[in-house]
Short mmCIF file of C-alpha atoms in Angstrom, two decimals:
data_model
loop_
_atom_site.label_atom_id
_atom_site.label_comp_id
_atom_site.label_asym_id
_atom_site.label_seq_id
_atom_site.Cartn_x
_atom_site.Cartn_y
_atom_site.Cartn_z
CA MET A 1 32.57 -3.91 13.40
CA THR A 2 30.59 -6.86 14.80
CA ILE A 3 27.72 -7.88 12.67
CA GLU A 4 25.11 -10.48 13.57
CA LYS A 5 23.56 -12.00 10.47
CA PHE A 6 20.58 -14.29 10.13
CA SER A 7 18.86 -16.17 7.37
CA PHE A 8 15.56 -17.95 7.79
CA LYS A 9 13.45 -20.43 5.97
CA TYR A 10 9.90 -19.25 5.62
CA SER A 11 8.74 -22.30 7.61
CA GLU A 12 10.72 -21.07 10.63
CA LEU A 13 8.59 -17.93 10.85
CA ASN A 14 5.39 -19.77 11.78
CA ILE A 15 3.18 -17.38 9.87
CA GLY A 16 -0.41 -18.46 10.26
CA ARG A 17 -3.52 -17.57 8.31
CA ASN A 18 -4.53 -15.25 11.08
CA ALA A 19 -1.64 -12.85 10.43
CA LEU A 20 -2.83 -12.27 6.87
CA ILE A 21 -6.48 -12.11 7.83
CA LEU A 22 -5.84 -9.45 10.48
CA ALA A 23 -3.57 -7.46 8.18
CA MET A 24 -6.39 -7.27 5.63
CA GLY A 25 -8.67 -5.83 8.31
CA TYR A 26 -10.86 -8.90 8.89
CA SER A 27 -11.48 -11.29 11.74
CA GLN A 28 -11.67 -15.07 11.17
CA GLU A 29 -15.45 -14.79 11.18
CA SER A 30 -15.77 -11.84 8.81
CA LEU A 31 -13.32 -13.05 6.14
CA PRO A 32 -15.02 -13.44 2.74
CA PRO A 33 -14.56 -17.13 1.78
CA MET A 34 -13.08 -16.33 -1.64
CA ILE A 35 -10.00 -14.85 0.00
CA ASN A 36 -9.36 -18.14 1.82
CA GLU A 37 -8.17 -19.76 -1.41
CA GLU A 38 -5.71 -16.97 -2.10
CA ILE A 39 -4.37 -17.14 1.45
CA ASP A 40 -3.94 -20.94 1.26
CA GLU A 41 -2.07 -20.65 -2.01
CA VAL A 42 0.41 -18.04 -0.81
CA LEU A 43 1.04 -19.82 2.49
CA GLU A 44 1.70 -23.11 0.69
CA SER A 45 4.26 -21.56 -1.65
CA GLY A 46 5.99 -19.42 1.00
CA ASN A 47 9.26 -21.38 0.89
CA GLU A 48 9.75 -20.78 -2.82
CA LEU A 49 8.70 -17.14 -2.64
CA CYS A 50 11.07 -15.89 0.04
CA ASN A 51 14.77 -15.44 0.51
CA ILE A 52 14.88 -14.06 4.04
CA GLU A 53 18.01 -12.39 5.35
CA GLY A 54 18.60 -9.89 8.10
CA GLY A 55 20.94 -8.71 10.79
CA TYR A 56 22.20 -5.93 12.99
CA ARG A 57 25.26 -4.11 14.11
CA ILE A 58 25.60 -2.71 17.63
CA THR A 59 27.37 0.58 18.19
CA ASP A 60 28.39 2.01 21.56
CA SER A 61 29.19 5.36 20.03
CA VAL A 62 25.90 6.99 21.00
CA ASN A 63 25.49 10.72 21.70
CA TRP A 64 22.43 12.91 22.03
CA ASP A 65 21.35 16.42 21.23
CA LYS A 66 18.27 16.97 23.35
CA SER A 67 17.59 20.43 21.97
CA ILE A 68 16.80 19.10 18.48
CA PHE A 69 15.81 15.51 19.37
CA SER A 70 18.80 14.14 17.52
CA ILE A 71 20.88 11.02 18.09
CA LEU A 72 24.49 10.64 16.93
CA LEU A 73 25.57 7.12 16.05
CA ASP A 74 29.27 6.83 15.20
CA ASN A 75 29.13 10.63 14.86
CA VAL A 76 26.42 10.45 12.21
CA ALA A 77 23.48 12.62 13.29
CA PHE A 78 19.90 11.38 12.91
CA ASP A 79 16.88 13.66 13.38
CA ILE A 80 14.68 11.05 14.98
CA HIS A 81 12.16 13.60 16.29
CA LYS A 82 10.59 13.83 19.71
CA VAL A 83 8.50 10.63 19.81
CA ILE A 84 11.36 8.25 19.04
CA PHE A 85 13.84 10.35 21.02
CA GLN A 86 11.73 9.94 24.16
CA GLN A 87 11.52 6.16 23.68
CA ILE A 88 15.20 5.62 23.08
CA LYS A 89 17.00 8.36 25.05
CA LYS A 90 18.11 6.12 27.91
CA SER A 91 20.02 3.78 25.58
CA ASN A 92 23.74 3.22 26.12
CA SER A 93 24.16 1.48 22.78
CA VAL A 94 22.07 1.05 19.67
CA ALA A 95 21.50 -1.84 17.25
CA ILE A 96 21.21 -0.76 13.61
CA PHE A 97 19.20 -3.38 11.76
CA ALA A 98 17.98 -4.35 8.31
CA CYS A 99 16.01 -7.34 7.05
CA THR A 100 14.52 -8.45 3.75
CA ALA A 101 12.08 -11.05 2.45
CA GLY A 102 13.95 -11.05 -0.89
CA LYS A 103 13.15 -9.90 -4.38
CA LYS A 104 11.05 -12.79 -5.65
CA ILE A 105 7.91 -12.12 -3.62
CA THR A 106 7.67 -8.53 -4.90
CA ASP A 107 8.37 -9.55 -8.49
CA ILE A 108 5.70 -12.25 -8.41
CA SER A 109 3.14 -9.97 -6.79
CA LYS A 110 3.72 -7.30 -9.47
CA GLU A 111 3.56 -9.90 -12.24
CA ILE A 112 0.22 -11.24 -10.97
CA MET A 113 -1.21 -7.72 -10.79
CA LYS A 114 0.06 -6.92 -14.26
CA ASP A 115 -1.81 -9.98 -15.51
CA GLY A 116 -4.97 -8.44 -14.06
CA ASP A 117 -5.46 -10.43 -10.86
CA LEU A 118 -5.34 -7.55 -8.40
CA LEU A 119 -6.71 -9.59 -5.50
CA LYS A 120 -4.10 -12.32 -5.70
CA GLY A 121 -1.36 -9.73 -6.29
CA TYR A 122 -2.51 -7.84 -3.21
CA VAL A 123 -2.47 -11.00 -1.06
CA TYR A 124 1.08 -11.81 -2.23
CA ASP A 125 2.22 -8.26 -1.54
CA LEU A 126 0.76 -8.32 1.94
CA PHE A 127 2.34 -11.70 2.57
CA GLY A 128 5.76 -10.21 1.72
CA SER A 129 5.23 -7.45 4.28
CA ILE A 130 4.25 -9.95 6.96
CA VAL A 131 7.22 -12.21 6.18
CA VAL A 132 9.77 -9.43 6.60
CA GLU A 133 8.18 -8.14 9.83
CA SER A 134 7.96 -11.68 11.26
CA ALA A 135 11.60 -12.34 10.41
CA MET A 136 12.56 -9.06 12.08
CA ASP A 137 10.58 -10.15 15.16
CA LEU A 138 12.83 -13.23 15.39
CA ILE A 139 15.97 -11.13 15.00
CA GLN A 140 14.74 -8.75 17.67
CA ASP A 141 13.98 -11.71 19.99
CA SER A 142 17.51 -12.98 19.46
CA LEU A 143 18.96 -9.55 20.26
CA GLN A 144 16.83 -9.35 23.36
CA LYS A 145 18.04 -12.76 24.63
CA GLU A 146 21.64 -11.78 23.99
CA MET A 147 21.17 -8.53 25.92
CA VAL A 148 19.26 -10.10 28.79
CA ALA A 149 22.24 -12.43 29.30
CA LEU A 150 24.35 -9.27 29.77
CA GLY A 151 21.84 -7.76 32.18
CA LEU A 152 20.54 -5.30 29.60
CA LYS A 153 17.17 -4.50 28.06
CA ILE A 154 16.07 -3.36 24.61
CA THR A 155 13.51 -0.89 23.25
CA ASN A 156 11.02 -1.40 20.45
CA ARG A 157 12.36 -1.03 16.94
CA PHE A 158 12.02 2.30 15.18
CA SER A 159 12.31 2.92 11.45
CA PRO A 160 12.77 5.94 9.19
CA GLY A 161 9.39 6.94 7.81
CA TYR A 162 7.60 6.63 11.14
CA CYS A 163 6.93 9.07 13.98
CA GLY A 164 8.40 11.99 12.06
CA TRP A 165 11.74 10.32 11.28
CA GLU A 166 12.32 11.11 7.60
CA VAL A 167 12.76 8.23 5.14
CA ALA A 168 15.64 10.20 3.60
CA GLU A 169 17.72 9.38 6.71
CA GLN A 170 17.78 5.76 5.56
CA LYS A 171 20.86 6.66 3.49
CA LYS A 172 22.78 7.60 6.64
CA LEU A 173 21.50 4.49 8.40
CA PHE A 174 22.80 2.20 5.67
CA SER A 175 26.15 4.03 5.74
CA LEU A 176 26.61 2.47 9.18
CA LEU A 177 26.08 -1.04 7.82
CA PRO A 178 28.35 -2.98 5.44
CA GLU A 179 27.77 -2.28 1.75
CA HIS A 180 24.98 -4.32 0.10
CA PHE A 181 23.92 -5.52 3.55
CA CYS A 182 21.62 -8.55 3.05
CA GLY A 183 21.42 -7.59 -0.62
CA ILE A 184 19.47 -4.41 0.19
CA GLU A 185 20.10 -1.34 -1.94
CA LEU A 186 18.61 2.15 -1.73
CA THR A 187 17.12 4.02 -4.65
CA ASP A 188 17.74 7.77 -5.03
CA SER A 189 14.49 8.35 -3.18
CA CYS A 190 15.71 6.08 -0.33
CA LEU A 191 13.34 3.29 -1.20
CA MET A 192 14.75 -0.08 -0.17
CA GLN A 193 15.17 -2.69 -2.87
CA PRO A 194 13.91 -5.41 -2.51
CA THR A 195 10.76 -3.53 -1.53
CA LYS A 196 9.87 -6.01 1.18
CA SER A 197 12.68 -4.87 3.47
CA VAL A 198 12.82 -3.06 6.80
CA SER A 199 15.54 -1.07 8.56
CA GLY A 200 15.91 0.99 11.69
CA ILE A 201 17.33 1.14 15.19
CA ILE A 202 16.77 -0.55 18.55
CA GLY A 203 17.97 1.03 21.79
CA ILE A 204 19.93 -1.02 24.34
CA GLY A 205 20.58 -0.17 27.98
CA GLU A 206 19.98 -0.92 31.63
CA SER A 207 17.04 1.39 32.00
CA VAL A 208 15.35 1.34 28.61
CA LYS A 209 12.01 -0.36 28.20
CA TYR A 210 10.04 -2.27 25.60
CA ASN A 211 6.43 -1.17 25.17
CA ARG A 212 4.02 -3.85 24.06
CA TYR A 213 1.77 -1.29 22.44
CA THR A 214 3.19 1.76 20.68
CA CYS A 215 0.62 2.65 18.02
CA ASN A 216 -0.70 5.37 20.30
CA ILE A 217 2.60 7.25 20.12
CA CYS A 218 2.91 7.00 16.33
CA ASP A 219 1.40 9.43 13.84
CA ALA A 220 0.90 7.05 10.89
CA PRO A 221 -2.86 6.53 10.70
CA ASN A 222 -2.62 4.46 7.50
CA CYS A 223 0.03 2.04 8.80
CA LEU A 224 -0.64 -1.58 7.93
CA TYR A 225 0.38 -2.69 11.40
CA ARG A 226 -1.48 -0.05 13.35
CA ASN A 227 -3.13 -1.74 16.32
CA LEU A 228 -2.59 -5.15 14.71
CA LYS A 229 -0.44 -6.82 17.33
CA TYR A 230 -2.66 -5.45 20.01
CA GLN A 231 -5.79 -7.14 18.66
CA MET B 1 -35.06 -0.13 -12.41
CA SER B 2 -35.36 -3.52 -14.15
CA ASP B 3 -34.84 -6.68 -12.15
CA THR B 4 -31.80 -7.56 -14.30
CA LEU B 5 -30.13 -4.21 -13.61
CA GLU B 6 -30.81 -4.49 -9.92
CA ARG B 7 -29.29 -7.98 -9.79
CA LEU B 8 -26.31 -6.78 -11.85
CA MET B 9 -25.72 -3.90 -9.47
CA ASN B 10 -25.78 -6.34 -6.52
CA CYS B 11 -23.33 -8.64 -8.28
CA VAL B 12 -20.84 -5.81 -8.74
CA GLU B 13 -21.26 -4.63 -5.17
CA LEU B 14 -20.89 -8.14 -3.73
CA GLY B 15 -18.23 -9.33 -6.18
CA LYS B 16 -20.21 -12.08 -7.90
CA ILE B 17 -18.18 -12.49 -11.08
CA ASN B 18 -20.03 -15.25 -12.94
CA LYS B 19 -22.28 -18.24 -12.36
CA LEU B 20 -19.34 -20.48 -11.52
CA SER B 21 -17.93 -18.24 -8.80
CA ALA B 22 -18.68 -19.60 -5.37
CA PHE B 23 -18.48 -16.15 -3.83
CA PRO B 24 -20.60 -14.75 -2.28
CA PRO B 25 -22.17 -17.92 -0.85
CA SER B 26 -25.61 -16.27 -0.81
CA LEU B 27 -25.55 -16.10 -4.64
CA LYS B 28 -24.02 -19.54 -5.26
CA GLY B 29 -25.27 -21.08 -8.50
CA GLN B 30 -26.89 -17.84 -9.65
CA ASP B 31 -25.90 -15.69 -12.59
CA GLY B 32 -23.08 -13.23 -11.97
CA ALA B 33 -22.02 -9.90 -13.48
CA ASP B 34 -20.80 -11.68 -16.61
CA GLU B 35 -24.13 -13.37 -17.44
CA LEU B 36 -26.36 -10.52 -16.22
CA SER B 37 -24.68 -7.83 -18.30
CA LYS B 38 -25.14 -10.01 -21.38
CA LEU B 39 -28.76 -10.65 -20.38
CA ALA B 40 -29.38 -6.92 -19.94
CA LEU B 41 -28.11 -6.28 -23.47
CA ASP B 42 -30.25 -9.15 -24.80
CA GLU B 43 -33.25 -7.58 -23.09
CA GLY B 44 -32.57 -4.47 -25.14
CA ILE B 45 -31.43 -2.28 -22.26
CA ASN B 46 -29.33 0.62 -23.50
CA PRO B 47 -25.63 -0.03 -22.73
CA GLN B 48 -25.26 3.47 -21.27
CA VAL B 49 -28.12 2.68 -18.88
CA ILE B 50 -26.42 -0.59 -17.89
CA LEU B 51 -23.25 1.34 -17.07
CA ASN B 52 -24.98 4.24 -15.31
CA GLN B 53 -27.70 2.40 -13.42
CA ALA B 54 -26.04 -0.90 -12.52
CA LEU B 55 -22.26 -0.97 -12.81
CA ILE B 56 -21.36 2.50 -11.53
CA PRO B 57 -23.81 2.34 -8.58
CA GLY B 58 -22.52 -1.16 -7.71
CA MET B 59 -18.92 0.06 -7.53
CA SER B 60 -20.05 3.19 -5.74
CA LYS B 61 -21.76 1.14 -3.04
CA ILE B 62 -18.66 -0.93 -2.30
CA GLY B 63 -16.55 2.25 -2.44
CA GLU B 64 -18.77 3.87 0.19
CA LYS B 65 -18.54 0.79 2.43
CA PHE B 66 -14.74 0.96 2.08
CA SER B 67 -14.72 4.64 3.05
CA GLN B 68 -16.81 3.84 6.11
CA GLY B 69 -14.53 0.95 7.16
CA LYS B 70 -17.30 -1.58 6.47
CA ALA B 71 -15.38 -3.25 3.63
CA PHE B 72 -11.69 -3.82 3.04
CA VAL B 73 -9.29 -3.81 0.10
CA PRO B 74 -9.98 -7.45 -0.97
CA GLU B 75 -13.71 -6.77 -1.34
CA MET B 76 -12.96 -3.73 -3.50
CA LEU B 77 -10.76 -5.90 -5.68
CA ILE B 78 -13.37 -8.65 -5.98
CA SER B 79 -15.99 -6.08 -6.98
CA ALA B 80 -13.58 -4.72 -9.59
CA LYS B 81 -13.23 -8.23 -10.99
CA ALA B 82 -17.03 -8.47 -11.30
CA MET B 83 -17.14 -5.03 -12.91
CA THR B 84 -14.47 -6.10 -15.42
CA ALA B 85 -16.48 -9.22 -16.28
CA ALA B 86 -19.50 -7.03 -17.05
CA MET B 87 -17.51 -4.38 -18.93
CA LYS B 88 -16.25 -7.06 -21.32
CA HIS B 89 -19.75 -7.08 -22.88
CA LEU B 90 -19.98 -3.29 -23.00
CA LYS B 91 -16.59 -2.71 -24.60
CA PRO B 92 -17.84 -2.65 -28.23
CA PHE B 93 -20.26 0.16 -27.33
CA PHE B 94 -17.45 2.39 -26.12
CA ALA B 95 -15.78 1.97 -29.50
CA THR B 96 -18.96 2.93 -31.40
CA GLY B 97 -19.66 5.87 -29.09
CA GLU B 98 -22.94 4.41 -27.83
CA ILE B 99 -21.55 4.66 -24.33
CA LYS B 100 -19.94 7.90 -23.26
CA ARG B 101 -17.47 8.00 -20.41
CA ASN B 102 -17.42 10.78 -17.85
CA GLY B 103 -13.96 11.80 -18.92
CA VAL B 104 -10.33 10.70 -19.00
CA PHE B 105 -8.36 10.21 -15.80
CA VAL B 106 -4.58 9.95 -16.09
CA ILE B 107 -2.94 8.35 -13.05
CA GLY B 108 0.59 7.44 -12.04
CA THR B 109 2.87 6.90 -9.05
CA VAL B 110 5.36 9.78 -8.97
CA PHE B 111 8.98 9.33 -10.02
CA GLY B 112 11.23 7.74 -7.40
CA ASP B 113 8.35 5.70 -6.03
CA LEU B 114 7.62 2.13 -7.09
CA HIS B 115 4.52 1.45 -4.99
CA ASP B 116 1.45 0.68 -7.01
CA ILE B 117 -1.23 -1.07 -4.96
CA GLY B 118 -2.92 2.12 -3.75
CA LYS B 119 -2.66 3.62 -7.20
CA ASN B 120 -4.17 0.48 -8.77
CA ILE B 121 -7.12 0.52 -6.36
CA VAL B 122 -7.84 4.19 -7.10
CA ALA B 123 -7.51 3.56 -10.86
CA MET B 124 -9.94 0.68 -10.78
CA THR B 125 -12.44 2.55 -8.58
CA ILE B 126 -12.41 5.55 -10.91
CA GLU B 127 -12.77 3.29 -13.93
CA GLY B 128 -15.74 1.75 -12.16
CA ALA B 129 -17.20 5.23 -11.83
CA GLY B 130 -17.37 5.56 -15.60
CA TRP B 131 -14.05 7.22 -16.42
CA GLU B 132 -11.51 6.11 -18.99
CA VAL B 133 -8.35 5.52 -16.99
CA ILE B 134 -4.89 5.91 -18.49
CA ASP B 135 -2.55 4.24 -16.01
CA LEU B 136 1.02 5.41 -16.52
CA GLY B 137 2.38 2.95 -13.95
CA VAL B 138 5.03 3.70 -11.33
CA ASP B 139 8.11 5.95 -11.24
CA VAL B 140 6.45 8.40 -13.65
CA LYS B 141 8.40 11.54 -14.54
CA PRO B 142 6.78 14.97 -15.17
CA GLU B 143 7.48 14.73 -18.91
CA LYS B 144 5.37 11.59 -19.17
CA PHE B 145 2.43 13.32 -17.49
CA ILE B 146 2.80 16.36 -19.78
CA GLU B 147 3.05 14.14 -22.86
CA THR B 148 -0.15 12.32 -21.85
CA ILE B 149 -1.98 15.58 -21.10
CA GLU B 150 -1.08 16.76 -24.60
CA LYS B 151 -2.78 13.64 -25.93
CA TYR B 152 -5.83 14.01 -23.65
CA PRO B 153 -6.14 17.79 -23.11
CA ASN B 154 -9.36 17.54 -21.06
CA CYS B 155 -8.11 14.83 -18.73
CA VAL B 156 -7.96 14.99 -14.95
CA VAL B 157 -4.62 13.95 -13.43
CA GLY B 158 -4.06 11.78 -10.35
CA LEU B 159 -0.72 11.51 -8.54
CA SER B 160 0.14 8.85 -5.99
CA ALA B 161 3.07 8.56 -3.54
CA LEU B 162 3.69 6.32 -0.56
CA LEU B 163 6.83 7.81 0.96
CA THR B 164 7.58 11.16 2.51
CA THR B 165 10.64 11.41 0.24
CA THR B 166 8.74 10.75 -2.97
CA MET B 167 5.82 12.89 -1.84
CA ALA B 168 8.18 15.82 -2.47
CA ASN B 169 8.35 14.78 -6.14
CA MET B 170 4.63 15.44 -6.36
CA GLU B 171 5.34 19.11 -5.91
CA VAL B 172 7.74 19.04 -8.87
CA ILE B 173 5.15 17.35 -11.09
CA VAL B 174 2.32 19.66 -10.01
CA LYS B 175 4.52 22.69 -10.69
CA GLU B 176 5.52 21.49 -14.16
CA ILE B 177 1.96 20.62 -15.12
CA LYS B 178 0.57 23.91 -13.78
CA ASN B 179 3.29 25.88 -15.62
CA LYS B 180 1.97 24.55 -18.88
CA TYR B 181 -1.67 23.94 -17.95
CA PRO B 182 -2.56 26.35 -15.09
CA ASP B 183 -6.17 25.14 -14.90
CA LYS B 184 -5.43 21.43 -14.97
CA VAL B 185 -7.29 19.54 -12.24
CA ILE B 186 -4.81 17.43 -10.26
CA LEU B 187 -5.82 14.98 -7.53
CA VAL B 188 -3.25 13.71 -5.05
CA GLY B 189 -3.28 10.78 -2.65
CA GLY B 190 -1.10 8.39 -0.67
CA ALA B 191 -0.35 7.41 2.91
CA PRO B 192 1.87 10.37 3.94
CA LEU B 193 -0.31 13.06 2.34
CA SER B 194 -2.63 15.55 3.95
CA GLN B 195 -4.93 18.38 2.95
CA ASP B 196 -2.28 20.84 4.11
CA TYR B 197 0.30 19.32 1.82
CA CYS B 198 -2.15 19.34 -1.08
CA ASN B 199 -2.76 23.06 -0.50
CA LYS B 200 0.95 23.74 -0.17
CA ILE B 201 1.88 22.22 -3.51
CA GLY B 202 -1.08 23.73 -5.36
CA ALA B 203 -2.88 20.49 -6.21
CA SER B 204 -6.64 20.67 -6.73
CA PHE B 205 -7.87 17.97 -4.39
CA TYR B 206 -6.67 15.50 -1.77
CA SER B 207 -8.60 12.38 -0.90
CA ARG B 208 -7.73 9.87 1.78
CA ASP B 209 -9.68 7.12 0.00
CA PRO B 210 -10.74 6.24 -3.56
CA GLN B 211 -14.41 7.06 -3.04
CA GLY B 212 -13.51 10.62 -2.05
CA ALA B 213 -11.79 10.98 -5.41
CA VAL B 214 -14.85 9.58 -7.19
CA GLU B 215 -17.15 12.06 -5.44
CA TYR B 216 -14.87 14.95 -6.40
CA LEU B 217 -14.69 13.77 -10.01
CA LYS B 218 -18.49 13.76 -10.17
CA LYS B 219 -18.37 17.50 -9.48
CA VAL B 220 -15.63 17.99 -12.07
CA ALA B 221 -17.64 16.12 -14.71
CA ALA B 222 -20.91 17.94 -13.90
#
């Protein structure tokens, strides 16, 4: 089993103010000034707040069941539903990934909220989400470069909980990764711990494609990232 | 409406906490919710009137803007901070019964789920609408809800879930509550929910945003 593992310092992620501002729903111009202070504070303490780890494992054991929009990875069946199936069906291999921003950011955010500062707690929580997605962007870029060198392409990344793929399937996904991968554990309800973690699959092949904009194919109207990268 | 109440309502809506707060810039250096609620009491305005005519409408205005996509989560949270600053002065009147709340709202994130931001925003919006909120926190089991209902028999219950997996636990909680209290009003909310799901599990009401819950609760309290 070949595993590629990564760890990042927060400073390597180049997260700017704009990422947080957009994730809150504002533009630079419409941001209420009070929130500026909270953003500055969290960005300044990013290095102490995060313990970023991630990685992936590539499997060539990929089979399909078109009739039920299912993919079999190492003979483990995943009901990824039609939307993801269509995006990934031309893959010859699949990268199974996971990444986390670490426990501290969630703990601190919850502590701040418990002390009654909901605004600051919210900004810290959002920051954790952006950190883990940004780190996963870097991992995905690295995978893409590796595959391009082999004459291959990659798809977007797809996660349980989106486009009809049940969160419960996260258990099967983690069964294909080493135990305690990047320190991530699953609760009985398949919630990743630390909370600021992501997992999923990326298709690899000669004729797969990466779509710059995929929010139109997804059915999660309340997603934090909906339309964000397109703006 | 008195000038003080009108200014207080604006402070809550715009999130002007006290005189020292620099936000919003248009009210810089002016009294905030903290000073104005004290001033209103000093002017002899009935505390219930302060709550009903200034604080609740202020929160309601920001809640409506949020529902319409004209304001975002941080503005709701800043308004809540201003509301809390004002409520500090009204607290003694709740204890003496001079201010009556609309009712008791018991809220919690269902067992298996540890997400609390959405739940916190709903709790604070409903509190801002004049309800006493009992926040049971996250990962709340059916027994805890039942135990709290026993303590507050006329309460309305709110259940929150963020994941499709934990959403299923809502059904378990609704069933257990309804077994014991068939007429109990139960509101449900959270990213993966829908009206269909609410109907399926037998909950009373689904709202996609906090203001929707407030509007429904107004009907319940009427």
